[in-house]
Amino acid sequence: SAVISQKPSRDICQRGTSLTIQCQVDSQVTMMFWYRQQPGQSLTLIATANQGSEATYESGFVIDKFPISRPNLTFSTLTVSNMSPEDSSIYLCSVAGQGFSYEQYFGPGTRLTVT
Amino acid sequence: AQTVTQSQPEMSVQEAETVTLSCTYDTSESDYYLFWYKQPPSRQMILVIRQEAYKQQNATENRFSVNFQKAAKSFSLKISDSQLGDAAMYFCAYRPETSGSRLTFGEGTQLTVNP
């Protein structure tokens, strides 16, 4: 498995501002993903963070709203831009590949509240 | 598109008893993987058990086992000797062999363990 950390663990932000969430893994991984979990709901994939190239976004998510960086094989950031109360969610980073076969592991999540 | 359905939003079990959580999925793929994840109130997603579709033998991890019925596209989780620490939201997830590790999650089942 992998040890994954996320910063911050939680934040309360004002509408119209932006927040950058960091994801750090203790080993090199092939794939990194960002998920959103709205209150009381399941997980929805936002995008796949590709090392050295633009992220691949799922339907309904756009780069201007959720810019993602992945400068190397152990680190990624997700920015939630121009936030509104509807962005209040848990944001989770996950990793796959590079030695853990087909399994996918998750970070502890970032709980975001937008007021 | 693949879909995953968990028809039981909530389940409860007495401590030390056995409970089964249901999951069905829809796919046209022949090779894929199935997972059960546990999410306690801490919100950390924990991988409980995994099953490769090409394996006929049901996966087992200590008190957790699955009943994988490929023809019926059913993947249920059995928890034996339930413990208070098993109380959590449980998500069933599907990943096709060729997708690049993208997971599709069910809606989740909230499990309560009564002392």
PDB file of C-alpha atoms in Angstrom:
ATOM      1  CA  SER A   1       0.000   0.000   0.000  1.00  0.00           C
ATOM      2  CA  ALA A   2       0.974   3.667   0.104  1.00  0.00           C
ATOM      3  CA  VAL A   3       0.994   6.365   2.755  1.00  0.00           C
ATOM      4  CA  ILE A   4      -0.859   9.394   1.463  1.00  0.00           C
ATOM      5  CA  SER A   5      -1.142  12.751   3.180  1.00  0.00           C
ATOM      6  CA  GLN A   6      -3.314  15.714   2.320  1.00  0.00           C
ATOM      7  CA  LYS A   7      -3.107  19.322   3.405  1.00  0.00           C
ATOM      8  CA  PRO A   8      -5.120  20.986   4.736  1.00  0.00           C
ATOM      9  CA  SER A   9      -7.284  18.426   6.520  1.00  0.00           C
ATOM     10  CA  ARG A  10     -10.106  20.938   6.682  1.00  0.00           C
ATOM     11  CA  ASP A  11     -10.800  24.579   5.900  1.00  0.00           C
ATOM     12  CA  ILE A  12     -13.573  27.115   6.000  1.00  0.00           C
ATOM     13  CA  CYS A  13     -13.422  29.570   3.129  1.00  0.00           C
ATOM     14  CA  GLN A  14     -15.414  32.531   1.920  1.00  0.00           C
ATOM     15  CA  ARG A  15     -17.232  32.435  -1.381  1.00  0.00           C
ATOM     16  CA  GLY A  16     -15.279  33.824  -4.315  1.00  0.00           C
ATOM     17  CA  THR A  17     -11.909  32.739  -2.945  1.00  0.00           C
ATOM     18  CA  SER A  18      -9.723  29.784  -3.976  1.00  0.00           C
ATOM     19  CA  LEU A  19      -8.164  26.930  -2.009  1.00  0.00           C
ATOM     20  CA  THR A  20      -5.287  24.685  -3.039  1.00  0.00           C
ATOM     21  CA  ILE A  21      -5.199  21.164  -1.630  1.00  0.00           C
ATOM     22  CA  GLN A  22      -1.948  19.231  -1.588  1.00  0.00           C
ATOM     23  CA  CYS A  23      -1.504  15.467  -1.898  1.00  0.00           C
ATOM     24  CA  GLN A  24       1.805  13.796  -1.053  1.00  0.00           C
ATOM     25  CA  VAL A  25       2.603  10.071  -1.447  1.00  0.00           C
ATOM     26  CA  ASP A  26       5.480   8.252   0.205  1.00  0.00           C
ATOM     27  CA  SER A  27       6.428   6.399  -2.994  1.00  0.00           C
ATOM     28  CA  GLN A  28       6.332   6.984  -6.727  1.00  0.00           C
ATOM     29  CA  VAL A  29       2.970   6.169  -8.250  1.00  0.00           C
ATOM     30  CA  THR A  30       1.819   5.944 -11.821  1.00  0.00           C
ATOM     31  CA  MET A  31      -1.612   7.442 -11.389  1.00  0.00           C
ATOM     32  CA  MET A  32      -3.095  10.035  -9.084  1.00  0.00           C
ATOM     33  CA  PHE A  33      -6.761  10.945  -8.931  1.00  0.00           C
ATOM     34  CA  TRP A  34      -8.939  13.599  -7.330  1.00  0.00           C
ATOM     35  CA  TYR A  35     -12.427  12.756  -6.101  1.00  0.00           C
ATOM     36  CA  ARG A  36     -15.202  14.860  -4.621  1.00  0.00           C
ATOM     37  CA  GLN A  37     -17.627  13.580  -2.011  1.00  0.00           C
ATOM     38  CA  GLN A  38     -20.565  15.883  -1.423  1.00  0.00           C
ATOM     39  CA  PRO A  39     -22.331  15.643   1.950  1.00  0.00           C
ATOM     40  CA  GLY A  40     -24.017  12.285   2.414  1.00  0.00           C
ATOM     41  CA  GLN A  41     -23.095  11.113  -1.066  1.00  0.00           C
ATOM     42  CA  SER A  42     -20.725   8.768  -2.832  1.00  0.00           C
ATOM     43  CA  LEU A  43     -17.433   9.644  -4.488  1.00  0.00           C
ATOM     44  CA  THR A  44     -17.260  11.266  -7.889  1.00  0.00           C
ATOM     45  CA  LEU A  45     -14.066  11.406  -9.913  1.00  0.00           C
ATOM     46  CA  ILE A  46     -13.022  14.959 -10.773  1.00  0.00           C
ATOM     47  CA  ALA A  47      -9.907  14.243 -12.805  1.00  0.00           C
ATOM     48  CA  THR A  48      -6.837  12.111 -13.321  1.00  0.00           C
ATOM     49  CA  ALA A  49      -3.625  13.985 -12.588  1.00  0.00           C
ATOM     50  CA  ASN A  50      -1.043  13.166 -15.245  1.00  0.00           C
ATOM     51  CA  GLN A  51       2.623  13.695 -14.513  1.00  0.00           C
ATOM     52  CA  GLY A  52       4.122  16.208 -16.908  1.00  0.00           C
ATOM     53  CA  SER A  53       0.936  16.941 -18.814  1.00  0.00           C
ATOM     54  CA  GLU A  54      -2.530  18.387 -18.360  1.00  0.00           C
ATOM     55  CA  ALA A  55      -5.006  16.561 -16.161  1.00  0.00           C
ATOM     56  CA  THR A  56      -7.821  14.560 -17.722  1.00  0.00           C
ATOM     57  CA  TYR A  57     -11.179  15.877 -16.485  1.00  0.00           C
ATOM     58  CA  GLU A  58     -14.433  13.993 -16.134  1.00  0.00           C
ATOM     59  CA  SER A  59     -17.680  15.245 -17.566  1.00  0.00           C
ATOM     60  CA  GLY A  60     -18.993  18.164 -15.541  1.00  0.00           C
ATOM     61  CA  PHE A  61     -15.596  19.291 -14.261  1.00  0.00           C
ATOM     62  CA  VAL A  62     -13.457  21.922 -16.001  1.00  0.00           C
ATOM     63  CA  ILE A  63      -9.880  23.058 -15.679  1.00  0.00           C
ATOM     64  CA  ASP A  64     -10.772  26.691 -14.954  1.00  0.00           C
ATOM     65  CA  LYS A  65     -12.712  25.638 -11.864  1.00  0.00           C
ATOM     66  CA  PHE A  66     -10.456  22.786 -10.704  1.00  0.00           C
ATOM     67  CA  PRO A  67      -6.902  23.356 -11.940  1.00  0.00           C
ATOM     68  CA  ILE A  68      -4.606  20.448 -11.117  1.00  0.00           C
ATOM     69  CA  SER A  69      -0.846  20.183 -11.064  1.00  0.00           C
ATOM     70  CA  ARG A  70       1.363  17.113 -10.907  1.00  0.00           C
ATOM     71  CA  PRO A  71       5.009  18.121 -11.036  1.00  0.00           C
ATOM     72  CA  ASN A  72       6.399  14.666 -10.150  1.00  0.00           C
ATOM     73  CA  LEU A  73       5.422  11.086  -9.328  1.00  0.00           C
ATOM     74  CA  THR A  74       4.754  11.705  -5.613  1.00  0.00           C
ATOM     75  CA  PHE A  75       2.888  15.034  -5.467  1.00  0.00           C
ATOM     76  CA  SER A  76      -0.229  16.714  -6.834  1.00  0.00           C
ATOM     77  CA  THR A  77      -2.377  19.744  -6.067  1.00  0.00           C
ATOM     78  CA  LEU A  78      -6.030  20.489  -6.688  1.00  0.00           C
ATOM     79  CA  THR A  79      -7.281  24.065  -6.594  1.00  0.00           C
ATOM     80  CA  VAL A  80     -10.938  24.843  -6.072  1.00  0.00           C
ATOM     81  CA  SER A  81     -11.403  28.245  -7.687  1.00  0.00           C
ATOM     82  CA  ASN A  82     -13.975  30.994  -7.196  1.00  0.00           C
ATOM     83  CA  MET A  83     -15.712  28.919  -4.553  1.00  0.00           C
ATOM     84  CA  SER A  84     -19.422  28.851  -3.841  1.00  0.00           C
ATOM     85  CA  PRO A  85     -21.328  27.035  -1.063  1.00  0.00           C
ATOM     86  CA  GLU A  86     -22.025  24.223  -3.564  1.00  0.00           C
ATOM     87  CA  ASP A  87     -18.304  23.406  -3.483  1.00  0.00           C
ATOM     88  CA  SER A  88     -18.575  22.383   0.177  1.00  0.00           C
ATOM     89  CA  SER A  89     -17.425  18.767   0.062  1.00  0.00           C
ATOM     90  CA  ILE A  90     -14.723  16.354   1.031  1.00  0.00           C
ATOM     91  CA  TYR A  91     -11.963  16.242  -1.559  1.00  0.00           C
ATOM     92  CA  LEU A  92      -9.937  13.032  -1.710  1.00  0.00           C
ATOM     93  CA  CYS A  93      -6.701  12.211  -3.426  1.00  0.00           C
ATOM     94  CA  SER A  94      -6.060   8.628  -4.459  1.00  0.00           C
ATOM     95  CA  VAL A  95      -3.203   6.725  -6.075  1.00  0.00           C
ATOM     96  CA  ALA A  96      -2.759   3.591  -8.124  1.00  0.00           C
ATOM     97  CA  GLY A  97      -0.091   1.617  -9.925  1.00  0.00           C
ATOM     98  CA  GLN A  98       3.657   1.328  -9.535  1.00  0.00           C
ATOM     99  CA  GLY A  99       3.747  -1.749  -7.338  1.00  0.00           C
ATOM    100  CA  PHE A 100       0.282  -2.072  -5.878  1.00  0.00           C
ATOM    101  CA  SER A 101      -1.170  -3.936  -8.821  1.00  0.00           C
ATOM    102  CA  TYR A 102      -4.697  -2.830  -9.591  1.00  0.00           C
ATOM    103  CA  GLU A 103      -5.597  -1.471  -6.157  1.00  0.00           C
ATOM    104  CA  GLN A 104      -6.300   2.158  -5.402  1.00  0.00           C
ATOM    105  CA  TYR A 105      -5.556   3.856  -2.104  1.00  0.00           C
ATOM    106  CA  PHE A 106      -6.954   7.065  -0.693  1.00  0.00           C
ATOM    107  CA  GLY A 107      -5.661   9.977   1.309  1.00  0.00           C
ATOM    108  CA  PRO A 108      -7.450  11.137   4.461  1.00  0.00           C
ATOM    109  CA  GLY A 109      -9.436  13.793   2.604  1.00  0.00           C
ATOM    110  CA  THR A 110      -9.871  17.554   2.930  1.00  0.00           C
ATOM    111  CA  ARG A 111     -13.162  18.793   4.325  1.00  0.00           C
ATOM    112  CA  LEU A 112     -14.024  22.108   2.687  1.00  0.00           C
ATOM    113  CA  THR A 113     -16.800  24.388   3.886  1.00  0.00           C
ATOM    114  CA  VAL A 114     -17.637  27.468   1.860  1.00  0.00           C
ATOM    115  CA  THR A 115     -19.607  30.225   3.575  1.00  0.00           C
TER     116      THR A 115
ATOM    117  CA  ALA B   1     -21.322   3.146 -19.052  1.00  0.00           C
ATOM    118  CA  GLN B   2     -20.645   1.111 -15.997  1.00  0.00           C
ATOM    119  CA  THR B   3     -22.915   1.533 -13.009  1.00  0.00           C
ATOM    120  CA  VAL B   4     -22.733   0.198  -9.466  1.00  0.00           C
ATOM    121  CA  THR B   5     -25.850  -0.137  -7.327  1.00  0.00           C
ATOM    122  CA  GLN B   6     -26.099  -0.626  -3.581  1.00  0.00           C
ATOM    123  CA  SER B   7     -29.765  -1.096  -2.805  1.00  0.00           C
ATOM    124  CA  GLN B   8     -29.454  -0.908   0.980  1.00  0.00           C
ATOM    125  CA  PRO B   9     -28.865   2.686   2.164  1.00  0.00           C
ATOM    126  CA  GLU B  10     -28.720   1.495   5.787  1.00  0.00           C
ATOM    127  CA  MET B  11     -28.135  -1.793   7.562  1.00  0.00           C
ATOM    128  CA  SER B  12     -27.763  -2.733  11.188  1.00  0.00           C
ATOM    129  CA  VAL B  13     -26.340  -5.766  12.937  1.00  0.00           C
ATOM    130  CA  GLN B  14     -25.856  -6.934  16.492  1.00  0.00           C
ATOM    131  CA  GLU B  15     -22.331  -7.227  17.740  1.00  0.00           C
ATOM    132  CA  ALA B  16     -20.895 -10.711  17.046  1.00  0.00           C
ATOM    133  CA  GLU B  17     -23.548 -11.450  14.423  1.00  0.00           C
ATOM    134  CA  THR B  18     -23.145 -11.700  10.646  1.00  0.00           C
ATOM    135  CA  VAL B  19     -24.353  -9.168   8.091  1.00  0.00           C
ATOM    136  CA  THR B  20     -24.356  -9.141   4.304  1.00  0.00           C
ATOM    137  CA  LEU B  21     -24.193  -5.977   2.206  1.00  0.00           C
ATOM    138  CA  SER B  22     -25.427  -6.153  -1.378  1.00  0.00           C
ATOM    139  CA  CYS B  23     -23.911  -4.740  -4.546  1.00  0.00           C
ATOM    140  CA  THR B  24     -24.778  -5.179  -8.199  1.00  0.00           C
ATOM    141  CA  TYR B  25     -23.047  -3.713 -11.201  1.00  0.00           C
ATOM    142  CA  ASP B  26     -23.580  -3.344 -14.887  1.00  0.00           C
ATOM    143  CA  THR B  27     -20.805  -3.751 -17.412  1.00  0.00           C
ATOM    144  CA  SER B  28     -20.113  -5.144 -20.846  1.00  0.00           C
ATOM    145  CA  GLU B  29     -16.489  -5.836 -19.966  1.00  0.00           C
ATOM    146  CA  SER B  30     -15.236  -9.351 -19.293  1.00  0.00           C
ATOM    147  CA  ASP B  31     -12.147  -8.421 -17.300  1.00  0.00           C
ATOM    148  CA  TYR B  32     -12.489  -6.134 -14.304  1.00  0.00           C
ATOM    149  CA  TYR B  33     -11.950  -5.737 -10.590  1.00  0.00           C
ATOM    150  CA  LEU B  34     -14.347  -5.216  -7.726  1.00  0.00           C
ATOM    151  CA  PHE B  35     -13.692  -3.683  -4.342  1.00  0.00           C
ATOM    152  CA  TRP B  36     -15.313  -2.929  -1.035  1.00  0.00           C
ATOM    153  CA  TYR B  37     -14.171   0.194   0.762  1.00  0.00           C
ATOM    154  CA  LYS B  38     -15.004   1.226   4.299  1.00  0.00           C
ATOM    155  CA  GLN B  39     -15.354   4.884   5.309  1.00  0.00           C
ATOM    156  CA  PRO B  40     -15.651   5.463   9.066  1.00  0.00           C
ATOM    157  CA  PRO B  41     -16.565   8.890  10.484  1.00  0.00           C
ATOM    158  CA  SER B  42     -12.904   9.872  10.173  1.00  0.00           C
ATOM    159  CA  ARG B  43     -13.701   9.860   6.395  1.00  0.00           C
ATOM    160  CA  GLN B  44     -10.570   7.810   5.544  1.00  0.00           C
ATOM    161  CA  MET B  45     -11.373   5.398   2.720  1.00  0.00           C
ATOM    162  CA  ILE B  46     -10.037   1.978   3.690  1.00  0.00           C
ATOM    163  CA  LEU B  47      -9.764  -0.880   1.206  1.00  0.00           C
ATOM    164  CA  VAL B  48     -11.480  -3.883   2.796  1.00  0.00           C
ATOM    165  CA  ILE B  49     -11.361  -6.552   0.113  1.00  0.00           C
ATOM    166  CA  ARG B  50     -10.789  -6.977  -3.613  1.00  0.00           C
ATOM    167  CA  GLN B  51     -11.871  -9.518  -6.230  1.00  0.00           C
ATOM    168  CA  GLU B  52     -10.543 -10.156  -9.695  1.00  0.00           C
ATOM    169  CA  ALA B  53     -13.332 -11.074 -12.109  1.00  0.00           C
ATOM    170  CA  TYR B  54     -11.290 -13.855 -13.714  1.00  0.00           C
ATOM    171  CA  LYS B  55     -11.014 -15.677 -10.386  1.00  0.00           C
ATOM    172  CA  GLN B  56     -13.857 -18.021  -9.542  1.00  0.00           C
ATOM    173  CA  GLN B  57     -12.817 -18.311  -5.916  1.00  0.00           C
ATOM    174  CA  ASN B  58     -14.408 -15.771  -3.607  1.00  0.00           C
ATOM    175  CA  ALA B  59     -11.991 -13.459  -1.825  1.00  0.00           C
ATOM    176  CA  THR B  60     -11.630 -13.625   1.952  1.00  0.00           C
ATOM    177  CA  GLU B  61      -9.851 -11.311   4.371  1.00  0.00           C
ATOM    178  CA  ASN B  62     -10.204 -12.440   7.979  1.00  0.00           C
ATOM    179  CA  ARG B  63     -13.838 -11.709   8.979  1.00  0.00           C
ATOM    180  CA  PHE B  64     -14.686 -10.241   5.579  1.00  0.00           C
ATOM    181  CA  SER B  65     -15.650 -12.355   2.590  1.00  0.00           C
ATOM    182  CA  VAL B  66     -17.427 -11.790  -0.675  1.00  0.00           C
ATOM    183  CA  ASN B  67     -19.965 -13.718  -2.711  1.00  0.00           C
ATOM    184  CA  PHE B  68     -19.048 -12.954  -6.318  1.00  0.00           C
ATOM    185  CA  GLN B  69     -21.588 -14.063  -8.885  1.00  0.00           C
ATOM    186  CA  LYS B  70     -20.199 -12.979 -12.272  1.00  0.00           C
ATOM    187  CA  ALA B  71     -23.160 -14.073 -14.373  1.00  0.00           C
ATOM    188  CA  ALA B  72     -25.565 -12.247 -12.093  1.00  0.00           C
ATOM    189  CA  LYS B  73     -23.182  -9.267 -11.785  1.00  0.00           C
ATOM    190  CA  SER B  74     -23.473  -9.421  -8.040  1.00  0.00           C
ATOM    191  CA  PHE B  75     -20.780  -8.768  -5.456  1.00  0.00           C
ATOM    192  CA  SER B  76     -21.957  -8.947  -1.845  1.00  0.00           C
ATOM    193  CA  LEU B  77     -19.852  -8.446   1.281  1.00  0.00           C
ATOM    194  CA  LYS B  78     -20.281 -10.649   4.329  1.00  0.00           C
ATOM    195  CA  ILE B  79     -18.981  -9.455   7.682  1.00  0.00           C
ATOM    196  CA  SER B  80     -18.774 -12.196  10.293  1.00  0.00           C
ATOM    197  CA  ASP B  81     -18.511 -11.713  14.046  1.00  0.00           C
ATOM    198  CA  SER B  82     -19.345  -8.011  13.645  1.00  0.00           C
ATOM    199  CA  GLN B  83     -17.470  -5.619  15.880  1.00  0.00           C
ATOM    200  CA  LEU B  84     -18.274  -2.085  16.984  1.00  0.00           C
ATOM    201  CA  GLY B  85     -15.350  -0.865  14.901  1.00  0.00           C
ATOM    202  CA  ASP B  86     -17.034  -2.182  11.750  1.00  0.00           C
ATOM    203  CA  ALA B  87     -19.589   0.624  11.937  1.00  0.00           C
ATOM    204  CA  ALA B  88     -19.009   2.765   8.871  1.00  0.00           C
ATOM    205  CA  MET B  89     -20.219   3.615   5.399  1.00  0.00           C
ATOM    206  CA  TYR B  90     -19.364   0.816   2.983  1.00  0.00           C
ATOM    207  CA  PHE B  91     -18.858   1.490  -0.721  1.00  0.00           C
ATOM    208  CA  CYS B  92     -18.760  -1.068  -3.489  1.00  0.00           C
ATOM    209  CA  ALA B  93     -16.523  -0.076  -6.408  1.00  0.00           C
ATOM    210  CA  TYR B  94     -15.820  -1.341  -9.908  1.00  0.00           C
ATOM    211  CA  ARG B  95     -12.775  -0.911 -12.122  1.00  0.00           C
ATOM    212  CA  PRO B  96     -12.492  -2.319 -15.639  1.00  0.00           C
ATOM    213  CA  GLU B  97      -9.210  -3.854 -16.722  1.00  0.00           C
ATOM    214  CA  THR B  98      -8.626  -1.336 -19.480  1.00  0.00           C
ATOM    215  CA  SER B  99      -9.815   1.936 -17.966  1.00  0.00           C
ATOM    216  CA  GLY B 100      -6.634   3.299 -16.485  1.00  0.00           C
ATOM    217  CA  SER B 101      -7.633   2.566 -12.902  1.00  0.00           C
ATOM    218  CA  ARG B 102     -10.717   4.770 -12.815  1.00  0.00           C
ATOM    219  CA  LEU B 103     -13.148   3.571 -10.095  1.00  0.00           C
ATOM    220  CA  THR B 104     -16.935   3.739 -10.223  1.00  0.00           C
ATOM    221  CA  PHE B 105     -18.577   3.734  -6.794  1.00  0.00           C
ATOM    222  CA  GLY B 106     -21.970   2.686  -5.553  1.00  0.00           C
ATOM    223  CA  GLU B 107     -24.091   4.962  -3.394  1.00  0.00           C
ATOM    224  CA  GLY B 108     -22.931   3.378  -0.160  1.00  0.00           C
ATOM    225  CA  THR B 109     -24.482   1.443   2.722  1.00  0.00           C
ATOM    226  CA  GLN B 110     -24.352   2.860   6.231  1.00  0.00           C
ATOM    227  CA  LEU B 111     -23.702   0.005   8.657  1.00  0.00           C
ATOM    228  CA  THR B 112     -24.605   0.356  12.320  1.00  0.00           C
ATOM    229  CA  VAL B 113     -23.329  -2.189  14.833  1.00  0.00           C
ATOM    230  CA  ASN B 114     -25.435  -2.462  17.982  1.00  0.00           C
ATOM    231  CA  PRO B 115     -23.807  -3.577  21.242  1.00  0.00           C
TER     232      PRO B 115
END
